[in-house]
Coordinates of C-alpha atoms in Angstrom, one line a residue:
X1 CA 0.0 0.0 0.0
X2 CA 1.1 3.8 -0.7
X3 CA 1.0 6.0 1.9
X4 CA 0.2 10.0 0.4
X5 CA 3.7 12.3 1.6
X6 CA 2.1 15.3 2.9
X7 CA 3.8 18.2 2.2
X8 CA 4.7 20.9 5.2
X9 CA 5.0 24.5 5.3
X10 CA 8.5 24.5 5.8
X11 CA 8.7 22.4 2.1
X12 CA 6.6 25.7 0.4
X13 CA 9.2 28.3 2.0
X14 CA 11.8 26.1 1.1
X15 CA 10.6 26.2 -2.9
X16 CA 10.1 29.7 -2.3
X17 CA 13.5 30.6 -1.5
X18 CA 14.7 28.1 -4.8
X19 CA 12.5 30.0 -7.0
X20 CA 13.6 33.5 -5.8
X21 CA 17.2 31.9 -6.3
X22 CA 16.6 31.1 -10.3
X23 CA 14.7 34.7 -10.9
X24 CA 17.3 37.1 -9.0
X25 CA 20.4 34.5 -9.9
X26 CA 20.9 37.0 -13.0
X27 CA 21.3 40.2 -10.1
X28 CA 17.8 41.4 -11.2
X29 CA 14.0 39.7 -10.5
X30 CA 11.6 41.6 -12.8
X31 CA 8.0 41.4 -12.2
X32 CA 7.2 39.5 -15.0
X33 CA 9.1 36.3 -13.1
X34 CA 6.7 36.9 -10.1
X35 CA 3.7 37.4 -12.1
X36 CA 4.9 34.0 -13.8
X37 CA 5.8 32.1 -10.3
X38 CA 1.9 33.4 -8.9
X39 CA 0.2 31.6 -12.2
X40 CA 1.8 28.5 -11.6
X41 CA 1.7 28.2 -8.2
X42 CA -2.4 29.0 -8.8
X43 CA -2.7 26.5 -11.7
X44 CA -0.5 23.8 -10.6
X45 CA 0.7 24.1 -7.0
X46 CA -2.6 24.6 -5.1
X47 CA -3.5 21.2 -6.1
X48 CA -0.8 19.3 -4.9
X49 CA -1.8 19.2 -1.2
X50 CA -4.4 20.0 1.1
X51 CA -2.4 21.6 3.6
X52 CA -3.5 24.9 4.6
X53 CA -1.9 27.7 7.1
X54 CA -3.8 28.9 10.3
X55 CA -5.5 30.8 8.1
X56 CA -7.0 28.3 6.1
X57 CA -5.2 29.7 3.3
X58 CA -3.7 26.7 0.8
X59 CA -0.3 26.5 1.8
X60 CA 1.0 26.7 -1.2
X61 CA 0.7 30.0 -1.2
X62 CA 3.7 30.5 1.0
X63 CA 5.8 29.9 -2.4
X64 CA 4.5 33.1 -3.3
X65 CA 4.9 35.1 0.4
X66 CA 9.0 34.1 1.3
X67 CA 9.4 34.9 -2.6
X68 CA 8.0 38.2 -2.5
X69 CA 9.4 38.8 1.1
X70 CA 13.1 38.1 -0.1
X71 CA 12.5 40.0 -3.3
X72 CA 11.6 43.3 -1.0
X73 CA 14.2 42.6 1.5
X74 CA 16.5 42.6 -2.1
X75 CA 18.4 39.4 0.1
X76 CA 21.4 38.7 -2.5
X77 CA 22.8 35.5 -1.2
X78 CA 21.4 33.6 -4.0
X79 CA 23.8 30.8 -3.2
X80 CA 22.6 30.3 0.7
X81 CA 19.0 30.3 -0.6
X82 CA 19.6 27.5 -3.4
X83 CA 21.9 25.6 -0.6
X84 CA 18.6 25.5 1.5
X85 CA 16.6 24.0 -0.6
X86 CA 19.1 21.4 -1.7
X87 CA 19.4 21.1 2.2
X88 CA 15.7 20.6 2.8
X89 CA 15.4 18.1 0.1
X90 CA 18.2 16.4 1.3
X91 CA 16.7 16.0 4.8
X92 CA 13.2 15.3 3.6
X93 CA 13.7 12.9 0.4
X94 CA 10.5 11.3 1.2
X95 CA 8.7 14.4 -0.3
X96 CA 10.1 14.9 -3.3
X97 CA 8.4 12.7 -5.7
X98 CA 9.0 12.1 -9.2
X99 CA 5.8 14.3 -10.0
X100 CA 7.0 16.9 -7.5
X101 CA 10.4 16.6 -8.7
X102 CA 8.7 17.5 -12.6
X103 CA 6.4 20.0 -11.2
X104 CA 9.6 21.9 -9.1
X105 CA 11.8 22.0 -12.6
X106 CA 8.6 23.3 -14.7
X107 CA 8.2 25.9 -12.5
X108 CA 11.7 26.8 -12.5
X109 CA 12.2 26.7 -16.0
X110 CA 8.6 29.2 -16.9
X111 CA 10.7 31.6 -14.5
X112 CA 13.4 31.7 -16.0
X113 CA 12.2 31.7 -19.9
X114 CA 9.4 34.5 -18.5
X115 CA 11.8 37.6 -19.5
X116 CA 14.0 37.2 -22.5
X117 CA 14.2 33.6 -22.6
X118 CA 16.9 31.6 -20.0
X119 CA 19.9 33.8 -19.7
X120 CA 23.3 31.8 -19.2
X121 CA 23.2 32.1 -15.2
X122 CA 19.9 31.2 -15.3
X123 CA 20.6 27.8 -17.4
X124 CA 23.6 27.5 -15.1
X125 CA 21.0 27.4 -12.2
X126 CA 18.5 25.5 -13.7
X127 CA 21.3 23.0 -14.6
X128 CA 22.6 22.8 -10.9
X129 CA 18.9 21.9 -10.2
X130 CA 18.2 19.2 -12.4
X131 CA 21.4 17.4 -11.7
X132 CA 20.5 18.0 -8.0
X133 CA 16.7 16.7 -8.4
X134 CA 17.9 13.7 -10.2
X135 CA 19.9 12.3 -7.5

């Protein structure tokens, strides 16, 4: 029998701060990479899990909040953020499905590709992540 990984609130920050890493890896996030990151995470991410905050508010939704937090804070450290997702993950394999896994690197990708197509430290990123996903 499968048993269903639920996904915590910690694991939505955590993708937050990964996506904030692949929009502001190029020194700059433009709106249109948020506006991007808030479709998907409507279209695709609300779905994935029940889980809601103490607001009854879908979880999910915390992709969007630590990426617009860190985007107004203009944090920089690009490098700690990506190291805490690939930290998390590490810690919490169990969650990371092959359909999460897909759904993390689509979502990645539309951000990047959202302004001007994927930029060379973006594909550099989006590399990095792949590799990392795929291990």
């Amino acid at each position: 029998m499968e048993t269903k990984k639920k996904l915590t609130h910690k694991f939505y920050q955590n993708l937050g701060k990964l996506f904030y890493a692949i929009a502001a890896v190029d020194k700059e996030v433009r709106e249109v990479e948020f506006d991007r990151l808030k479709t998907i995470v409507k279209d695709q991410w609300l779905d994935v899990d029940p889980i809601t905050d103490e607001f009854d508010t879908d979880a999910a939704y915390e992709i969007e909040i630590v990426f617009d937090y860190l985007n107004s804070e203009e944090h920089t450290n690009i490098n700690s953020f990506y190291k805490d997702f690939v930290d998390y993950k590490n810690e919490q394999k169990h969650l990371f499905t092959n359909e999460i896994k897909k759904l993390i690197l689509k979502t990645a990708n539309a951000i990047a590709a959202s302004f001007s197509g994927i930029n060379k430290s973006e594909l550099i990123l989006l590399a990095k992540l792949d590799i990392e996903l795929k291990k």
